[in-house]
mmCIF file of N, CA and C in Angstrom:
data_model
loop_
_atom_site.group_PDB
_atom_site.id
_atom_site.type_symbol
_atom_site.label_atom_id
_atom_site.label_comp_id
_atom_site.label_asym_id
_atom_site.label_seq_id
_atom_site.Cartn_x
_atom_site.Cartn_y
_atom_site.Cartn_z
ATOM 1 N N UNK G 91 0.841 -1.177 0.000
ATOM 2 C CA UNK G 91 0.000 0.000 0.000
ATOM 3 C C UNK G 91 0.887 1.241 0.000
ATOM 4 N N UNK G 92 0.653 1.857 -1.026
ATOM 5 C CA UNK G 92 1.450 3.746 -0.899
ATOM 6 C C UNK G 92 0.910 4.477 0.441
ATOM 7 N N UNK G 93 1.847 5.028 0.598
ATOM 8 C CA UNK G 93 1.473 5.962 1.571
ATOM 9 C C UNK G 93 0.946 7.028 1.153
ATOM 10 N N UNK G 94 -0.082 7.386 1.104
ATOM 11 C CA UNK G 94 -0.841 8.928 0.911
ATOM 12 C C UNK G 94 -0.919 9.986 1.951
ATOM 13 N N UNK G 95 -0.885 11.318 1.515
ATOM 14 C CA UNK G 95 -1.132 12.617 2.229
ATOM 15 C C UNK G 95 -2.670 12.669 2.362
ATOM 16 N N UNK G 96 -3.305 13.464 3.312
ATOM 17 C CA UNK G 96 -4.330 13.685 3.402
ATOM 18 C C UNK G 96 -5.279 14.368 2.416
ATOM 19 N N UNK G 97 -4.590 14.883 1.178
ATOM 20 C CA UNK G 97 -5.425 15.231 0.398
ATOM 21 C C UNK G 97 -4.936 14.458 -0.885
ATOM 22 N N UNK G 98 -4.549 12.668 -1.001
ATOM 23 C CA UNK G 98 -4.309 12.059 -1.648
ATOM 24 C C UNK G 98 -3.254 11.855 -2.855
ATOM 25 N N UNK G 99 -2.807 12.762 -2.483
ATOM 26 C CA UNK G 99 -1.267 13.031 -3.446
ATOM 27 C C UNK G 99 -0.374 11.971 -2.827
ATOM 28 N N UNK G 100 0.846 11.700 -3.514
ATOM 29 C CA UNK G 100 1.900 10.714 -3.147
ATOM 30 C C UNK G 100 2.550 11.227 -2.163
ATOM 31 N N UNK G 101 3.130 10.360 -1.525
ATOM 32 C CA UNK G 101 4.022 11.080 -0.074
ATOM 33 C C UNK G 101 5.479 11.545 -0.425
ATOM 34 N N UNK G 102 6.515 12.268 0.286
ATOM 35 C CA UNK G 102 7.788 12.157 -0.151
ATOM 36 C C UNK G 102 8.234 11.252 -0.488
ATOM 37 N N UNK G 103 8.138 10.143 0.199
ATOM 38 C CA UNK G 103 8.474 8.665 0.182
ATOM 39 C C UNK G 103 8.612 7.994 -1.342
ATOM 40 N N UNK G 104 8.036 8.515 -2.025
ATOM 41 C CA UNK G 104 7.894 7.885 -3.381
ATOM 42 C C UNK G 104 8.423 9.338 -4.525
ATOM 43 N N UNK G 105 8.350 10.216 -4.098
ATOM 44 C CA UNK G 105 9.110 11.098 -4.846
ATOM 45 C C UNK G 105 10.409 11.304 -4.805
ATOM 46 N N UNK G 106 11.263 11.076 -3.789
ATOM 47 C CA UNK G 106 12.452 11.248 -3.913
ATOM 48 C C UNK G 106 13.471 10.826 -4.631
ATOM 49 N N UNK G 107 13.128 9.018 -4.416
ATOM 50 C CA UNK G 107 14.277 8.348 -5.518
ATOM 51 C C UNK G 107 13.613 8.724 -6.710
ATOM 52 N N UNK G 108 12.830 9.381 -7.383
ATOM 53 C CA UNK G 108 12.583 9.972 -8.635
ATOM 54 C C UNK G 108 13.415 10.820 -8.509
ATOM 55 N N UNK G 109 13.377 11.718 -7.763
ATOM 56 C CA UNK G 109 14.221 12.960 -8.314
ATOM 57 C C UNK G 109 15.705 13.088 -8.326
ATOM 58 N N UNK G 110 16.226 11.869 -7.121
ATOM 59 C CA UNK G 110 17.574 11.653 -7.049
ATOM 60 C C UNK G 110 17.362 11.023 -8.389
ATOM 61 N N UNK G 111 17.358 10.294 -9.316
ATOM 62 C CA UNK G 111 17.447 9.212 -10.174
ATOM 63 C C UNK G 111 17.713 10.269 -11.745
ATOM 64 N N UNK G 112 17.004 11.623 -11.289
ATOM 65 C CA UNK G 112 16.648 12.459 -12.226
ATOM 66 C C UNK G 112 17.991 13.319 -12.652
ATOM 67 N N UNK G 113 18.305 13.509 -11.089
ATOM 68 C CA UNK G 113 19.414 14.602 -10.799
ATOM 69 C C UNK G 113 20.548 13.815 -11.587
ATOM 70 N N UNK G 114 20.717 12.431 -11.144
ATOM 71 C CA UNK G 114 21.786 11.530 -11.480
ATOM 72 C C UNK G 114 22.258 11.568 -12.872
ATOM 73 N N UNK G 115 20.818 11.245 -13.837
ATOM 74 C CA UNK G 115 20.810 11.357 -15.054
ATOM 75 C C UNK G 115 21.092 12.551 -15.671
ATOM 76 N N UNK G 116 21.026 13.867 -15.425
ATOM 77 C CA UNK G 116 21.866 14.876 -15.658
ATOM 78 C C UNK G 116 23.063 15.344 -15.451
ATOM 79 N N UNK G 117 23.478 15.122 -14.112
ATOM 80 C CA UNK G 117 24.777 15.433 -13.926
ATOM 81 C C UNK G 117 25.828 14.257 -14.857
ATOM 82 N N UNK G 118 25.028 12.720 -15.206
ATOM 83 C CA UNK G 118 26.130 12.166 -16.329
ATOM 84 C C UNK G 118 25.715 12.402 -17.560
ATOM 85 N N UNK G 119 24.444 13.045 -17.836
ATOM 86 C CA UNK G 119 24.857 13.613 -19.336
ATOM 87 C C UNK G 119 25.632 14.742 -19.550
ATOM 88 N N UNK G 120 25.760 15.890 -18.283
ATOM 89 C CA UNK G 120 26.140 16.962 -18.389
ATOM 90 C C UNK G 120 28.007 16.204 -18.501
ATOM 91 N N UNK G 121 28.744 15.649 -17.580
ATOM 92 C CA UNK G 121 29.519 15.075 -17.582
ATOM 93 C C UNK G 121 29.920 14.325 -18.809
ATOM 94 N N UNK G 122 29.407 13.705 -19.608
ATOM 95 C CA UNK G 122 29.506 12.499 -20.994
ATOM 96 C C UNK G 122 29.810 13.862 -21.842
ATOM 97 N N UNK G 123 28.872 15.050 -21.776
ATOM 98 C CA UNK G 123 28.797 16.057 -23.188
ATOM 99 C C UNK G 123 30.282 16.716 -22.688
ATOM 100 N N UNK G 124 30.557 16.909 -21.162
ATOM 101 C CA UNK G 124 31.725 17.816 -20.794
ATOM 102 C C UNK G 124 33.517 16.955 -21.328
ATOM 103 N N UNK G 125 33.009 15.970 -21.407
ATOM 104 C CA UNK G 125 34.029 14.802 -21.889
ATOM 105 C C UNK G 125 34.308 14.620 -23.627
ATOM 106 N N UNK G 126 33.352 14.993 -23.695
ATOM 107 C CA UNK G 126 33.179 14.753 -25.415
ATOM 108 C C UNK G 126 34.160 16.111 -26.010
ATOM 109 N N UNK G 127 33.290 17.074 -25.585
ATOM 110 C CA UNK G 127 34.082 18.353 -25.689
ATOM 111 C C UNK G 127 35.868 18.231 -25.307
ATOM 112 N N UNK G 128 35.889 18.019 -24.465
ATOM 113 C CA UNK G 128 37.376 17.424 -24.183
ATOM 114 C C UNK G 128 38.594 16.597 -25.152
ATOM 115 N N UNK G 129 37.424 15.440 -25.515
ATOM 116 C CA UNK G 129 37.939 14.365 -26.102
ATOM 117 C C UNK G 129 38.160 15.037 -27.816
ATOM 118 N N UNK G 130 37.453 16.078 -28.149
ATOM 119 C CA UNK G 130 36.924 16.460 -29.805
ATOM 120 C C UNK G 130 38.358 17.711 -29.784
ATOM 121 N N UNK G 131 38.562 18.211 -28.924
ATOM 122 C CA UNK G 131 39.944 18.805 -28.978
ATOM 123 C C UNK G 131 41.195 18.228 -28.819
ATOM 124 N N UNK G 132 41.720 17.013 -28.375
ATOM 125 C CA UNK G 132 42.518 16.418 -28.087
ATOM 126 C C UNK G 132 43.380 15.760 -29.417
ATOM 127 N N UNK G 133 44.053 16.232 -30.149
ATOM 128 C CA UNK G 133 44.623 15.820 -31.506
ATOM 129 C C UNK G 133 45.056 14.406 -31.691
ATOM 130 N N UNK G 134 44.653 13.386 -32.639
ATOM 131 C CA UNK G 134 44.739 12.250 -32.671
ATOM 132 C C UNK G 134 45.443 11.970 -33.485
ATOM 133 N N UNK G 135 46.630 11.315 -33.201
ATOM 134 C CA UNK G 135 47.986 10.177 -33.994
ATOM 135 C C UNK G 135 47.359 10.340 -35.580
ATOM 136 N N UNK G 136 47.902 10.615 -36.623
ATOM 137 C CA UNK G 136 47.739 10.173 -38.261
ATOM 138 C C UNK G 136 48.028 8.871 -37.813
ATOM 139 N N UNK G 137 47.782 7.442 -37.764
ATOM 140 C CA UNK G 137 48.117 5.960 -37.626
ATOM 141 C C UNK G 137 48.329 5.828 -39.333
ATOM 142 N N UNK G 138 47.754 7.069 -40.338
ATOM 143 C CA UNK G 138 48.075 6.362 -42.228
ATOM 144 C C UNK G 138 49.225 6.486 -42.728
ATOM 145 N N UNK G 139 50.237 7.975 -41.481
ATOM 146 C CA UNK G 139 51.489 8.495 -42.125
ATOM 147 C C UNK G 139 52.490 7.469 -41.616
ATOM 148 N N UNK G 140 53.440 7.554 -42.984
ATOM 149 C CA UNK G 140 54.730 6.772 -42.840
ATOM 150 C C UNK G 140 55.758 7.587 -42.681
ATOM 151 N N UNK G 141 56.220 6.962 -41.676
ATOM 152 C CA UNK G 141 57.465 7.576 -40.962
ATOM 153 C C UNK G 141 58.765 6.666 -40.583
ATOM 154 N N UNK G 142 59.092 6.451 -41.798
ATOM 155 C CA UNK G 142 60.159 5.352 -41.988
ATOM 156 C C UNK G 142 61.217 5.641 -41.408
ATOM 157 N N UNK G 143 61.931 4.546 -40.750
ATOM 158 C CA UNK G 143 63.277 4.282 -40.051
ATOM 159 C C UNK G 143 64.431 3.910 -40.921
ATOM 160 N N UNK G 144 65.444 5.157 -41.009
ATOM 161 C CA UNK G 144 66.074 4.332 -41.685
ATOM 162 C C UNK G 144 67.259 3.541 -41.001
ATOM 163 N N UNK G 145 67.976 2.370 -41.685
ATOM 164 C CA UNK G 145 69.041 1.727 -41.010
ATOM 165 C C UNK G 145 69.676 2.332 -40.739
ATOM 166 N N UNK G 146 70.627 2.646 -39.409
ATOM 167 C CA UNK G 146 71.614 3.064 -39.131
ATOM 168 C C UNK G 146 73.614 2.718 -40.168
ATOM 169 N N UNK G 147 73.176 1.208 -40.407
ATOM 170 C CA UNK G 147 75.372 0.581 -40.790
ATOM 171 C C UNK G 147 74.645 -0.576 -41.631
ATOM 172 N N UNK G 148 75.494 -1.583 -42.183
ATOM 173 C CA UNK G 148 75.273 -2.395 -43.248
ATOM 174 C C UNK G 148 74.600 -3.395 -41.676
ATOM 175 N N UNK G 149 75.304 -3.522 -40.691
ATOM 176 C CA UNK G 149 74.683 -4.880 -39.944
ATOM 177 C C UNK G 149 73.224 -4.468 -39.826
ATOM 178 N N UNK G 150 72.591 -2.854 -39.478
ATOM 179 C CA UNK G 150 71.406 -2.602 -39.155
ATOM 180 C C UNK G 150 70.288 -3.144 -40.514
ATOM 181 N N UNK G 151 70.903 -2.447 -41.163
ATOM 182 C CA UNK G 151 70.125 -3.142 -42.155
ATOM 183 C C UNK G 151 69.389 -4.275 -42.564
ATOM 184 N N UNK G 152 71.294 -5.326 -42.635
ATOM 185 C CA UNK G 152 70.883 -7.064 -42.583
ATOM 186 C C UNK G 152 69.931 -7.701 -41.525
ATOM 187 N N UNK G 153 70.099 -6.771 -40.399
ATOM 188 C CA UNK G 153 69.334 -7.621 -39.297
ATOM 189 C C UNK G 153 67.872 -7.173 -39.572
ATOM 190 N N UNK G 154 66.978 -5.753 -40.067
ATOM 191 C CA UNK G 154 66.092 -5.440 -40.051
ATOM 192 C C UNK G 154 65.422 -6.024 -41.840
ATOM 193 N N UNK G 155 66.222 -6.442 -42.570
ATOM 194 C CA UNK G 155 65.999 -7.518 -44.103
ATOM 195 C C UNK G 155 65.675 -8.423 -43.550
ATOM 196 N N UNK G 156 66.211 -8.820 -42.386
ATOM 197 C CA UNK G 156 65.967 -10.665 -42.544
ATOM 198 C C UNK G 156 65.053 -10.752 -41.777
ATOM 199 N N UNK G 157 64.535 -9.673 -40.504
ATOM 200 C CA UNK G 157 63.381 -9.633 -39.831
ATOM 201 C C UNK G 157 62.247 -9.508 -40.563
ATOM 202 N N UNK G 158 62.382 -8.263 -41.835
ATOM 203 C CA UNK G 158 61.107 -8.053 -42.691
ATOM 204 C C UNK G 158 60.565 -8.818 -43.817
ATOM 205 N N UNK G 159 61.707 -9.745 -44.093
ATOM 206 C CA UNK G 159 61.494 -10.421 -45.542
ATOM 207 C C UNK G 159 61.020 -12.217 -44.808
ATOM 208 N N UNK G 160 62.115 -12.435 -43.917
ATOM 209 C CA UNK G 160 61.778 -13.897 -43.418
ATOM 210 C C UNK G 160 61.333 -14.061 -42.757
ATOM 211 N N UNK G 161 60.481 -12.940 -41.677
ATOM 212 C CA UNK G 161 60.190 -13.010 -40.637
ATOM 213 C C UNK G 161 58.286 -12.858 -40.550
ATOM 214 N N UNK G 162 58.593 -11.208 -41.264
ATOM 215 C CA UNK G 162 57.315 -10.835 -41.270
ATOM 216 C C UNK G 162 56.523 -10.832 -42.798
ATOM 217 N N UNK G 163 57.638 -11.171 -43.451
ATOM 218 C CA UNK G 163 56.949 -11.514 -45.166
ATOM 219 C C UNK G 163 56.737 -9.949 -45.852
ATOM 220 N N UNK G 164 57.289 -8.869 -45.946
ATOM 221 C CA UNK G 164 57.051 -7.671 -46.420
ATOM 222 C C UNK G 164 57.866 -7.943 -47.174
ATOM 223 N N UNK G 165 57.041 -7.085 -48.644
ATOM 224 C CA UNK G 165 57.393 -7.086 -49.999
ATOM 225 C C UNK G 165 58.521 -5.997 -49.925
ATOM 226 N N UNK G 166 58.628 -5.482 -51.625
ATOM 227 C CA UNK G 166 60.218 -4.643 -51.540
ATOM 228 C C UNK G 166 59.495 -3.191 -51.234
ATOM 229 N N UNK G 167 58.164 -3.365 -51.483
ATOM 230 C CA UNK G 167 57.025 -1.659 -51.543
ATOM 231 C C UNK G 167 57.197 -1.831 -49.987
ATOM 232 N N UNK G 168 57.275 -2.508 -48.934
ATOM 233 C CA UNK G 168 57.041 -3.032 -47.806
ATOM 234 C C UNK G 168 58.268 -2.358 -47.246
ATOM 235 N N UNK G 169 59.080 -2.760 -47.709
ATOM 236 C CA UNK G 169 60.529 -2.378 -46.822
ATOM 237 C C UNK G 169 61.036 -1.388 -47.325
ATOM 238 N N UNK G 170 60.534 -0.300 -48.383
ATOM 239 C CA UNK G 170 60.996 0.889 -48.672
ATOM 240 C C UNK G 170 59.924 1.608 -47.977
ATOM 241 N N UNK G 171 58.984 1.111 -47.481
ATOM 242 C CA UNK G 171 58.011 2.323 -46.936
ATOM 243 C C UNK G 171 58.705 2.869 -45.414
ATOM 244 N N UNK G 172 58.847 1.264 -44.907
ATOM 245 C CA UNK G 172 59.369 0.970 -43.588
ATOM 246 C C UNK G 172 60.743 1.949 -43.303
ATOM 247 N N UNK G 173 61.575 1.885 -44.246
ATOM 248 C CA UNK G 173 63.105 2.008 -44.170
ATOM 249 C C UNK G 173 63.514 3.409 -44.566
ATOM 250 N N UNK G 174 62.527 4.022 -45.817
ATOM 251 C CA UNK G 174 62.831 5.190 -46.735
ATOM 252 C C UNK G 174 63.717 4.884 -47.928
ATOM 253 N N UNK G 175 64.247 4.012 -47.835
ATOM 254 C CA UNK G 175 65.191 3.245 -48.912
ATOM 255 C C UNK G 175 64.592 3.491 -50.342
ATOM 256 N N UNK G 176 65.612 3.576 -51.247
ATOM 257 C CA UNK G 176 64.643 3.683 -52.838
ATOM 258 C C UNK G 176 64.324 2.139 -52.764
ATOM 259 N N UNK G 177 63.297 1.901 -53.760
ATOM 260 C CA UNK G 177 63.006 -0.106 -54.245
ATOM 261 C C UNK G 177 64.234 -0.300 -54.653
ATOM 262 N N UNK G 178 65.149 0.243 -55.418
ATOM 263 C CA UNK G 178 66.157 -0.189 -56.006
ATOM 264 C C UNK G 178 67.058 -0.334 -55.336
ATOM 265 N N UNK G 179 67.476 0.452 -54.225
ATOM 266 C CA UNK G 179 68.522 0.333 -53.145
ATOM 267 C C UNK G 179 68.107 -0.823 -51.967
ATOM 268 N N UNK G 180 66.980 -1.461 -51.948
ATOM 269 C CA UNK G 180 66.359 -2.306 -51.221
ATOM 270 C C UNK G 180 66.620 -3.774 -51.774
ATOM 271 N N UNK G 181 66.539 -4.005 -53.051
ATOM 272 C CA UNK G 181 66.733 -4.665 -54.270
ATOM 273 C C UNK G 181 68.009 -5.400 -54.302
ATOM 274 N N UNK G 182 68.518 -4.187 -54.103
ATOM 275 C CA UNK G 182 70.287 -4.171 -54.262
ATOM 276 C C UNK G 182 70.792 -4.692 -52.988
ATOM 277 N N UNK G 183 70.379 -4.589 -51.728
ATOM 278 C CA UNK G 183 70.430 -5.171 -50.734
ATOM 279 C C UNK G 183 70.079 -6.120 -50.455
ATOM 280 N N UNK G 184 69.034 -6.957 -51.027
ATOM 281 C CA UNK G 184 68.326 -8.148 -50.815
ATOM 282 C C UNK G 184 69.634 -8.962 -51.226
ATOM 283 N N UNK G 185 69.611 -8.802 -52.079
ATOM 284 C CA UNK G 185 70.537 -9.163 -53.371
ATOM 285 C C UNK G 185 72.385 -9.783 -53.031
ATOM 286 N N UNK G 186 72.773 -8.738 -52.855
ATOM 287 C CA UNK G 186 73.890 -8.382 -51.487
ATOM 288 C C UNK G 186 74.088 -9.351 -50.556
ATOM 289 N N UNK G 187 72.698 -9.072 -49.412
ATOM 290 C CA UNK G 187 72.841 -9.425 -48.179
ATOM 291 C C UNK G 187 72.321 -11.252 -48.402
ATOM 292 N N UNK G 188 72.334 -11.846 -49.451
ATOM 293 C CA UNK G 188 71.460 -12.984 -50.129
ATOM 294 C C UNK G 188 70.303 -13.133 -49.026
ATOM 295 N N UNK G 189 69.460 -12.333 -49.175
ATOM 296 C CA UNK G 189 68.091 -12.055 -48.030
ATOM 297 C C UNK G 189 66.848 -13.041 -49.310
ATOM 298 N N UNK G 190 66.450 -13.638 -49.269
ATOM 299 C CA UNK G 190 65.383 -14.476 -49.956
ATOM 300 C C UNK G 190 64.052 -15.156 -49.666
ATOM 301 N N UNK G 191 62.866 -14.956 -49.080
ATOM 302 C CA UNK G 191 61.954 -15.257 -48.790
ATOM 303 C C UNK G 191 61.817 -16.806 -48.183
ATOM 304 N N UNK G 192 62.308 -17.441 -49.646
ATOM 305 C CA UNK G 192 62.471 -18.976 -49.455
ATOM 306 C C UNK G 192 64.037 -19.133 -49.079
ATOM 307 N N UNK G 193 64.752 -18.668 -48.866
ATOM 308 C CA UNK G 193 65.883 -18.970 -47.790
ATOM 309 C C UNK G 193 65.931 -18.429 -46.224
ATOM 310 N N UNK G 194 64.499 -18.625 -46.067
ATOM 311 C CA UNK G 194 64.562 -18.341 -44.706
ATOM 312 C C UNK G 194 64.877 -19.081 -43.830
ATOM 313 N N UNK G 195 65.433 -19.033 -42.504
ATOM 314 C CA UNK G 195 66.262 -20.533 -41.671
ATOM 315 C C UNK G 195 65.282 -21.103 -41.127
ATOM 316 N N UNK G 196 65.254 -21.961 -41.245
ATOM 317 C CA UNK G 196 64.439 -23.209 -40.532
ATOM 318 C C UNK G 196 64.658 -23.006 -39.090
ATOM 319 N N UNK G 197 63.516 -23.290 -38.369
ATOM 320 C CA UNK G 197 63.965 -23.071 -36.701
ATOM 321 C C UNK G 197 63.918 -24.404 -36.321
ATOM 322 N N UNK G 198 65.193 -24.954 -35.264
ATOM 323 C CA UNK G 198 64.578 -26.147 -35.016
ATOM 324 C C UNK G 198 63.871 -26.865 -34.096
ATOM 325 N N UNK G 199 63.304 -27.588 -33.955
ATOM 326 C CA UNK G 199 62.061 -28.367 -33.308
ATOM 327 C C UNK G 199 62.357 -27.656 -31.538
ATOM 328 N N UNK G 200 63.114 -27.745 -31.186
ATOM 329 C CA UNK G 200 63.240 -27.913 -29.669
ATOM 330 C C UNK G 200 63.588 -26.301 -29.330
ATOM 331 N N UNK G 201 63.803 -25.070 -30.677
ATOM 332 C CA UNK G 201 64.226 -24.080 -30.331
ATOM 333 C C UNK G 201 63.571 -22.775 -29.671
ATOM 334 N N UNK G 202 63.834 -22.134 -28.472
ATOM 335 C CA UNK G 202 63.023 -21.299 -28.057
ATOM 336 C C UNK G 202 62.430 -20.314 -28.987
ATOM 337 N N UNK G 203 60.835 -19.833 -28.218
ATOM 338 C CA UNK G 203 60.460 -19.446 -29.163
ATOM 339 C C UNK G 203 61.071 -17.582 -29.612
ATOM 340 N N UNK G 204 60.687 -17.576 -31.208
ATOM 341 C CA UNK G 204 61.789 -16.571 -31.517
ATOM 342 C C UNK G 204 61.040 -15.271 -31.224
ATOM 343 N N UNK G 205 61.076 -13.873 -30.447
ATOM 344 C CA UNK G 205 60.399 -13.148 -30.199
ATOM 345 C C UNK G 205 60.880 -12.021 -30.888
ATOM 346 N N UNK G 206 60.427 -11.288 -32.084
ATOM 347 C CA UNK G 206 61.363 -9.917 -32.972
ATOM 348 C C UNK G 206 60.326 -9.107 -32.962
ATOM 349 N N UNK G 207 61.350 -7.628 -32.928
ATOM 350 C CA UNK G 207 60.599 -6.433 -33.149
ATOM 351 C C UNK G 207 59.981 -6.235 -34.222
ATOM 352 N N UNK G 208 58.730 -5.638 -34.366
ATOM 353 C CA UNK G 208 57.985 -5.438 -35.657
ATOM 354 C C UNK G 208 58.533 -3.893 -36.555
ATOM 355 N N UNK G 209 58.973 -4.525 -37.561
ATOM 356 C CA UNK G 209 59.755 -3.077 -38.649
ATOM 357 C C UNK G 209 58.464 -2.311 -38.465
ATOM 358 N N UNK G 210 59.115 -1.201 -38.943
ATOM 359 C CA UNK G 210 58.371 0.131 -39.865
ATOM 360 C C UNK G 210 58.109 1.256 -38.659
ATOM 361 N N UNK G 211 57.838 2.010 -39.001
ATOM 362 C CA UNK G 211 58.186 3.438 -38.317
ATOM 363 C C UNK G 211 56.822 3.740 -36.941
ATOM 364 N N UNK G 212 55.683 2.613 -37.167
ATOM 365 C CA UNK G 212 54.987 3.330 -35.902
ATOM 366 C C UNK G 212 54.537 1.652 -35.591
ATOM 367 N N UNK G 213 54.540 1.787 -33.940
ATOM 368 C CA UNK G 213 53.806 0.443 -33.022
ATOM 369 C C UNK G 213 52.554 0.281 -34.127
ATOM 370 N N UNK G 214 52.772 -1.788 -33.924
ATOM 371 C CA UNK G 214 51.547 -1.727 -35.075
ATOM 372 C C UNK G 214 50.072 -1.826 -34.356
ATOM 373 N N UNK G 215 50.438 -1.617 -32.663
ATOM 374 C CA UNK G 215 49.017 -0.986 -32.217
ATOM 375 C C UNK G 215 48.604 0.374 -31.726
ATOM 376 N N UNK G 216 49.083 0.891 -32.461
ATOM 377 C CA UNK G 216 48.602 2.784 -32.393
ATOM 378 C C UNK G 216 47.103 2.808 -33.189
ATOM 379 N N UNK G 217 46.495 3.538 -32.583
ATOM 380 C CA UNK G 217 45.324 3.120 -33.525
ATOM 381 C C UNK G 217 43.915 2.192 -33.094
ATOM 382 N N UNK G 218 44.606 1.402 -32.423
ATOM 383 C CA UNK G 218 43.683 -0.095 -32.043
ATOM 384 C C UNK G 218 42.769 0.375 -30.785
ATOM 385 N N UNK G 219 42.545 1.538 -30.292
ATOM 386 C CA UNK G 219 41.715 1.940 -29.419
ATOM 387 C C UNK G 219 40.773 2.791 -29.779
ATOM 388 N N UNK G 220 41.140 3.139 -31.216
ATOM 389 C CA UNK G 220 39.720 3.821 -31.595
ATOM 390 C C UNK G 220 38.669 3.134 -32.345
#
């Protein structure tokens, strides 16, 4: 049974958690819109621009060829984006360094597992939170 006032209106009792419930719901929309505003100024990473690394010496190189070609399978468009390298100077290095897709080393059965840095100029999870 509700509790009624003497001239049959609802009591406080039943109005309040309405209005707390009310208040609530404004102060987090006012809060969500004050956040948004926040969030819509805050300048966000280009994750499309390439910002290639280039090798430092001939070893930097060989070691970052044999990571990108045998490792992670990137083409020669792949490792000039990564590197800044012309295709042809990439080419010429493959070539060189005898870097070959299908001469990649076999790992063997019992060998720990191999853990390498991922080439190219930005973490490949920048991005992954929007």
């Amino acid at each position: 049974m509700n509790p009624t006032h003497e001239c049959g209106c609802l009591g406080q009792v039943e109005r309040r958690p309405r209005i707390v419930a009310a208040l609530v719901c404004a102060i987090l929309l006012v809060m969500t819109h004050c956040l948004a505003l926040c969030l819509a100024d805050t300048p966000k990473p280009n994750i499309h621009r390439i910002t290639p690394r280039p090798p430092r010496d001939e070893a930097d190189l060989q070691r970052w060829l044999e990571n990108m070609v045998w490792h992670h399978g990137f083409s020669t468009a792949e490792v000039t984006a990564a590197t800044g390298l012309a295709e042809s100077e990439v080419e010429a290095a493959l070539k060189r360094l005898k870097i070959r897709p299908e001469e990649r080393p076999v790992q063997p059965a019992r060998a720990p597992l191999l853990v390498l840095p991922y080439p190219g100029g930005r973490h490949p999870r920048i991005g992954a939170v929007e």
